[in-house]
Short mmCIF file of N, CA, C and O in Angstrom, two decimals:
data_model
loop_
_atom_site.label_atom_id
_atom_site.label_comp_id
_atom_site.label_asym_id
_atom_site.label_seq_id
_atom_site.Cartn_x
_atom_site.Cartn_y
_atom_site.Cartn_z
N MET A 8 0.84 -1.18 0.00
CA MET A 8 0.00 0.00 0.00
C MET A 8 0.88 1.24 0.00
O MET A 8 1.89 1.28 0.67
N LEU A 9 0.47 2.25 -0.74
CA LEU A 9 1.25 3.48 -0.84
C LEU A 9 1.08 4.30 0.43
O LEU A 9 0.07 4.24 1.12
N PRO A 10 2.11 5.12 0.76
CA PRO A 10 2.07 5.90 1.99
C PRO A 10 1.04 7.02 1.93
O PRO A 10 0.66 7.47 0.86
N SER A 11 0.63 7.46 3.10
CA SER A 11 -0.25 8.61 3.15
C SER A 11 0.57 9.86 2.87
O SER A 11 1.79 9.87 3.00
N SER A 12 -0.09 10.90 2.47
CA SER A 12 0.61 12.16 2.22
C SER A 12 -0.27 13.30 2.68
O SER A 12 -1.47 13.15 2.87
N SER A 13 0.34 14.45 2.85
CA SER A 13 -0.42 15.64 3.22
C SER A 13 0.13 16.84 2.46
O SER A 13 1.32 16.90 2.17
N TYR A 14 -0.75 17.77 2.13
CA TYR A 14 -0.34 18.95 1.40
C TYR A 14 0.07 20.05 2.37
O TYR A 14 -0.60 20.28 3.36
N ASN A 15 1.18 20.72 2.08
CA ASN A 15 1.55 21.92 2.82
C ASN A 15 1.13 23.14 2.04
O ASN A 15 0.58 24.07 2.58
N PHE A 16 1.41 23.17 0.76
CA PHE A 16 0.97 24.22 -0.14
C PHE A 16 1.05 23.64 -1.55
O PHE A 16 1.63 22.59 -1.73
N PRO A 17 0.45 24.28 -2.55
CA PRO A 17 0.41 23.70 -3.89
C PRO A 17 1.78 23.27 -4.39
O PRO A 17 2.76 24.02 -4.30
N GLY A 18 1.85 22.03 -4.87
CA GLY A 18 3.09 21.54 -5.45
C GLY A 18 3.96 20.75 -4.49
O GLY A 18 4.78 19.96 -4.91
N GLU A 19 3.79 20.95 -3.20
CA GLU A 19 4.62 20.23 -2.24
C GLU A 19 3.79 19.18 -1.52
O GLU A 19 2.67 19.43 -1.13
N GLN A 20 4.37 17.99 -1.39
CA GLN A 20 3.72 16.93 -0.63
C GLN A 20 4.70 16.37 0.37
O GLN A 20 5.90 16.30 0.10
N ILE A 21 4.17 15.96 1.49
CA ILE A 21 4.95 15.28 2.51
C ILE A 21 4.53 13.82 2.49
O ILE A 21 3.36 13.51 2.71
N LEU A 22 5.47 12.93 2.19
CA LEU A 22 5.18 11.50 2.14
C LEU A 22 5.67 10.84 3.42
O LEU A 22 6.80 11.08 3.86
N HIS A 23 4.82 10.03 4.00
CA HIS A 23 5.17 9.30 5.22
C HIS A 23 5.59 7.89 4.81
O HIS A 23 4.75 7.03 4.57
N ILE A 24 6.89 7.70 4.70
CA ILE A 24 7.49 6.48 4.17
C ILE A 24 8.33 5.83 5.26
O ILE A 24 9.01 6.54 6.01
N PRO A 25 8.31 4.52 5.36
CA PRO A 25 9.16 3.86 6.36
C PRO A 25 10.62 4.28 6.20
O PRO A 25 11.13 4.41 5.08
N LEU A 26 11.27 4.51 7.33
CA LEU A 26 12.67 4.96 7.30
C LEU A 26 13.56 4.01 6.51
O LEU A 26 14.51 4.44 5.86
N SER A 27 13.26 2.72 6.55
CA SER A 27 14.09 1.75 5.85
C SER A 27 14.10 1.96 4.34
O SER A 27 15.06 1.59 3.67
N ASP A 28 13.04 2.56 3.80
CA ASP A 28 12.94 2.79 2.35
C ASP A 28 13.17 4.25 1.96
O ASP A 28 13.35 4.55 0.79
N ARG A 29 13.14 5.13 2.93
CA ARG A 29 13.17 6.57 2.63
C ARG A 29 14.41 6.98 1.84
O ARG A 29 14.31 7.69 0.85
N TRP A 30 15.59 6.53 2.25
CA TRP A 30 16.81 6.96 1.56
C TRP A 30 16.89 6.40 0.15
O TRP A 30 17.35 7.08 -0.77
N LEU A 31 16.42 5.17 -0.05
CA LEU A 31 16.42 4.59 -1.40
C LEU A 31 15.50 5.38 -2.32
O LEU A 31 15.85 5.70 -3.46
N ILE A 32 14.32 5.73 -1.82
CA ILE A 32 13.37 6.51 -2.61
C ILE A 32 13.92 7.91 -2.86
O ILE A 32 13.86 8.43 -3.98
N TYR A 33 14.48 8.52 -1.83
CA TYR A 33 15.08 9.85 -1.95
C TYR A 33 16.15 9.87 -3.05
O TYR A 33 16.15 10.73 -3.93
N HIS A 34 17.06 8.91 -3.01
CA HIS A 34 18.14 8.87 -4.00
C HIS A 34 17.60 8.62 -5.41
O HIS A 34 18.10 9.22 -6.38
N ARG A 35 16.59 7.78 -5.55
CA ARG A 35 16.02 7.54 -6.88
C ARG A 35 15.34 8.81 -7.41
O ARG A 35 15.48 9.14 -8.58
N LEU A 36 14.63 9.52 -6.55
CA LEU A 36 14.00 10.77 -6.99
C LEU A 36 15.04 11.81 -7.37
O LEU A 36 14.86 12.57 -8.33
N GLN A 37 16.16 11.84 -6.65
CA GLN A 37 17.27 12.73 -7.01
C GLN A 37 17.80 12.38 -8.40
O GLN A 37 18.07 13.28 -9.20
N GLU A 38 17.95 11.09 -8.69
CA GLU A 38 18.41 10.66 -10.02
C GLU A 38 17.44 11.12 -11.10
O GLU A 38 17.86 11.42 -12.22
N LEU A 39 16.15 11.16 -10.77
CA LEU A 39 15.13 11.60 -11.72
C LEU A 39 15.00 13.12 -11.76
O LEU A 39 14.14 13.65 -12.46
N MET A 40 15.86 13.81 -10.99
CA MET A 40 15.88 15.27 -10.94
C MET A 40 14.57 15.86 -10.41
O MET A 40 14.09 16.88 -10.89
N ILE A 41 14.01 15.18 -9.39
CA ILE A 41 12.81 15.66 -8.72
C ILE A 41 13.25 16.24 -7.38
O ILE A 41 13.94 15.58 -6.60
N ASP A 42 12.85 17.48 -7.13
CA ASP A 42 13.23 18.17 -5.90
C ASP A 42 12.60 17.46 -4.71
O ASP A 42 11.37 17.31 -4.64
N CYS A 43 13.43 17.01 -3.78
CA CYS A 43 12.95 16.33 -2.59
C CYS A 43 13.96 16.49 -1.48
O CYS A 43 15.13 16.81 -1.71
N SER A 44 13.49 16.28 -0.24
CA SER A 44 14.39 16.34 0.91
C SER A 44 13.83 15.48 2.02
O SER A 44 12.62 15.25 2.11
N CYS A 45 14.72 15.01 2.86
CA CYS A 45 14.33 14.22 4.03
C CYS A 45 14.17 15.17 5.21
O CYS A 45 15.05 15.99 5.48
N LEU A 46 13.04 15.07 5.89
CA LEU A 46 12.76 15.95 7.01
C LEU A 46 13.17 15.29 8.33
O LEU A 46 13.31 14.08 8.41
N ALA A 47 13.35 16.10 9.33
CA ALA A 47 13.82 15.62 10.63
C ALA A 47 12.85 14.62 11.26
O ALA A 47 13.26 13.73 12.01
N ASN A 48 11.56 14.72 10.95
CA ASN A 48 10.58 13.82 11.54
C ASN A 48 10.52 12.46 10.84
O ASN A 48 9.69 11.62 11.17
N GLY A 49 11.38 12.25 9.83
CA GLY A 49 11.44 10.97 9.14
C GLY A 49 10.64 10.91 7.86
O GLY A 49 10.70 9.92 7.14
N SER A 50 9.88 11.95 7.54
CA SER A 50 9.09 11.95 6.31
C SER A 50 9.92 12.50 5.15
O SER A 50 11.04 12.98 5.32
N LEU A 51 9.37 12.40 3.96
CA LEU A 51 10.05 12.82 2.74
C LEU A 51 9.23 13.92 2.08
O LEU A 51 8.04 13.74 1.82
N ARG A 52 9.85 15.08 1.84
CA ARG A 52 9.18 16.19 1.17
C ARG A 52 9.50 16.11 -0.31
O ARG A 52 10.66 15.97 -0.69
N VAL A 53 8.48 16.16 -1.16
CA VAL A 53 8.69 16.15 -2.61
C VAL A 53 7.97 17.35 -3.21
O VAL A 53 6.89 17.74 -2.77
N GLN A 54 8.59 17.93 -4.23
CA GLN A 54 8.00 19.04 -4.97
C GLN A 54 7.44 18.48 -6.27
O GLN A 54 8.19 17.94 -7.07
N VAL A 55 6.13 18.60 -6.45
CA VAL A 55 5.47 18.09 -7.64
C VAL A 55 5.08 19.28 -8.51
O VAL A 55 4.19 20.05 -8.15
N ASN A 56 5.75 19.41 -9.65
CA ASN A 56 5.52 20.57 -10.52
C ASN A 56 4.61 20.29 -11.70
O ASN A 56 4.09 21.22 -12.30
N ASN A 57 4.43 19.02 -12.05
CA ASN A 57 3.61 18.69 -13.21
C ASN A 57 3.19 17.22 -13.14
O ASN A 57 3.63 16.48 -12.25
N LEU A 58 2.35 16.82 -14.07
CA LEU A 58 1.84 15.45 -14.09
C LEU A 58 2.95 14.42 -14.28
O LEU A 58 2.94 13.37 -13.64
N ARG A 59 3.92 14.75 -15.10
CA ARG A 59 5.04 13.83 -15.34
C ARG A 59 5.76 13.51 -14.03
O ARG A 59 6.04 12.35 -13.72
N GLU A 60 6.05 14.53 -13.25
CA GLU A 60 6.72 14.32 -11.97
C GLU A 60 5.84 13.53 -11.00
O GLU A 60 6.34 12.68 -10.27
N ALA A 61 4.55 13.81 -11.01
CA ALA A 61 3.63 13.06 -10.14
C ALA A 61 3.66 11.58 -10.48
O ALA A 61 3.70 10.73 -9.58
N LEU A 62 3.66 11.27 -11.77
CA LEU A 62 3.71 9.86 -12.18
C LEU A 62 5.05 9.21 -11.83
O LEU A 62 5.09 8.06 -11.40
N LEU A 63 6.14 9.94 -11.99
CA LEU A 63 7.46 9.40 -11.63
C LEU A 63 7.56 9.14 -10.13
O LEU A 63 8.11 8.12 -9.70
N ILE A 64 7.02 10.05 -9.33
CA ILE A 64 7.04 9.88 -7.89
C ILE A 64 6.21 8.66 -7.49
O ILE A 64 6.66 7.81 -6.72
N ARG A 65 5.02 8.57 -8.03
CA ARG A 65 4.15 7.43 -7.71
C ARG A 65 4.81 6.12 -8.12
O ARG A 65 4.83 5.16 -7.36
N SER A 66 5.37 6.09 -9.30
CA SER A 66 6.02 4.87 -9.78
C SER A 66 7.21 4.49 -8.91
O SER A 66 7.41 3.31 -8.59
N THR A 67 7.99 5.47 -8.50
CA THR A 67 9.16 5.21 -7.66
C THR A 67 8.73 4.67 -6.30
O THR A 67 9.28 3.68 -5.82
N VAL A 68 7.73 5.30 -5.69
CA VAL A 68 7.27 4.84 -4.39
C VAL A 68 6.68 3.43 -4.50
O VAL A 68 6.96 2.57 -3.66
N MET A 69 5.91 3.19 -5.55
CA MET A 69 5.34 1.85 -5.76
C MET A 69 6.44 0.80 -5.88
O MET A 69 6.32 -0.30 -5.35
N GLN A 70 7.49 1.13 -6.60
CA GLN A 70 8.60 0.20 -6.82
C GLN A 70 9.15 -0.33 -5.49
O GLN A 70 9.53 -1.49 -5.40
N PHE A 71 9.19 0.51 -4.49
CA PHE A 71 9.78 0.13 -3.21
C PHE A 71 8.76 -0.38 -2.19
O PHE A 71 9.10 -1.19 -1.33
N LEU A 72 7.51 0.08 -2.25
CA LEU A 72 6.56 -0.21 -1.18
C LEU A 72 5.42 -1.14 -1.54
O LEU A 72 4.82 -1.73 -0.65
N ALA A 73 5.11 -1.27 -2.80
CA ALA A 73 3.98 -2.11 -3.18
C ALA A 73 4.34 -3.60 -3.08
O ALA A 73 5.50 -3.98 -3.26
N SER A 74 3.33 -4.40 -2.79
CA SER A 74 3.55 -5.85 -2.76
C SER A 74 3.73 -6.36 -4.19
O SER A 74 3.38 -5.68 -5.16
N ARG A 75 4.24 -7.55 -4.30
CA ARG A 75 4.42 -8.15 -5.62
C ARG A 75 3.10 -8.23 -6.36
O ARG A 75 3.00 -7.91 -7.54
N GLN A 76 2.03 -8.62 -5.66
CA GLN A 76 0.72 -8.74 -6.30
C GLN A 76 0.20 -7.38 -6.77
O GLN A 76 -0.38 -7.28 -7.85
N GLU A 77 0.40 -6.35 -5.98
CA GLU A 77 -0.01 -5.00 -6.41
C GLU A 77 0.72 -4.58 -7.67
O GLU A 77 0.13 -3.98 -8.58
N LEU A 78 2.01 -4.90 -7.76
CA LEU A 78 2.79 -4.56 -8.95
C LEU A 78 2.33 -5.35 -10.17
O LEU A 78 2.23 -4.82 -11.27
N VAL A 79 2.02 -6.64 -9.97
CA VAL A 79 1.52 -7.47 -11.07
C VAL A 79 0.18 -6.92 -11.56
O VAL A 79 -0.04 -6.78 -12.77
N ASP A 80 -0.72 -6.62 -10.64
CA ASP A 80 -2.03 -6.07 -11.01
C ASP A 80 -1.89 -4.76 -11.78
O ASP A 80 -2.56 -4.54 -12.79
N TRP A 81 -1.00 -3.89 -11.30
CA TRP A 81 -0.77 -2.60 -11.97
C TRP A 81 -0.23 -2.82 -13.38
O TRP A 81 -0.67 -2.19 -14.34
N LEU A 82 0.73 -3.72 -13.51
CA LEU A 82 1.32 -4.00 -14.82
C LEU A 82 0.28 -4.56 -15.78
O LEU A 82 0.22 -4.18 -16.95
N GLU A 83 -0.58 -5.44 -15.29
CA GLU A 83 -1.63 -6.01 -16.15
C GLU A 83 -2.62 -4.95 -16.60
O GLU A 83 -3.13 -5.00 -17.71
N ARG A 84 -2.89 -3.96 -15.75
CA ARG A 84 -3.78 -2.86 -16.15
C ARG A 84 -3.12 -1.96 -17.19
O ARG A 84 -3.78 -1.42 -18.08
N CYS A 85 -1.80 -1.79 -17.08
CA CYS A 85 -1.07 -0.91 -18.00
C CYS A 85 -0.81 -1.58 -19.35
O CYS A 85 -0.71 -0.90 -20.36
N TRP A 86 -0.66 -2.89 -19.35
CA TRP A 86 -0.33 -3.64 -20.56
C TRP A 86 -1.41 -4.68 -20.82
O TRP A 86 -1.24 -5.85 -20.53
N PRO A 87 -2.53 -4.24 -21.41
CA PRO A 87 -3.61 -5.20 -21.65
C PRO A 87 -3.16 -6.29 -22.63
O PRO A 87 -2.29 -6.08 -23.45
N ASP A 88 -3.81 -7.42 -22.48
CA ASP A 88 -3.54 -8.55 -23.37
C ASP A 88 -3.77 -8.11 -24.81
O ASP A 88 -4.77 -7.47 -25.12
N SER A 89 -2.85 -8.46 -25.72
CA SER A 89 -2.97 -8.05 -27.11
C SER A 89 -4.24 -8.58 -27.75
O SER A 89 -4.75 -8.01 -28.71
N ALA A 90 -4.82 -9.67 -27.23
CA ALA A 90 -6.06 -10.21 -27.76
C ALA A 90 -7.23 -9.27 -27.47
O ALA A 90 -8.23 -9.29 -28.18
N GLU A 91 -7.10 -8.45 -26.43
CA GLU A 91 -8.16 -7.51 -26.09
C GLU A 91 -8.15 -6.27 -26.98
O GLU A 91 -9.09 -5.52 -27.00
N LEU A 92 -7.07 -6.03 -27.70
CA LEU A 92 -6.97 -4.82 -28.52
C LEU A 92 -7.71 -4.90 -29.77
O LEU A 92 -8.20 -5.45 -30.45
#
């Protein structure tokens, strides 16, 4: 399940992510050139400027926190069977 988040002001979100995954997610978002920082309370602040960044953030968080079944279900929704096309 994805972490809860709260808005501070437009464009900024605070993600409540387990400390064990926070640094991995932080570093991946840095590689994607998404403005983020780790806060003293253990949460992760991310700056969301557009839809592309929102999708990259969601995908990155899912990569680390979603269960295998959640990832399989998501992939099946994104890549429908070619027989259905």
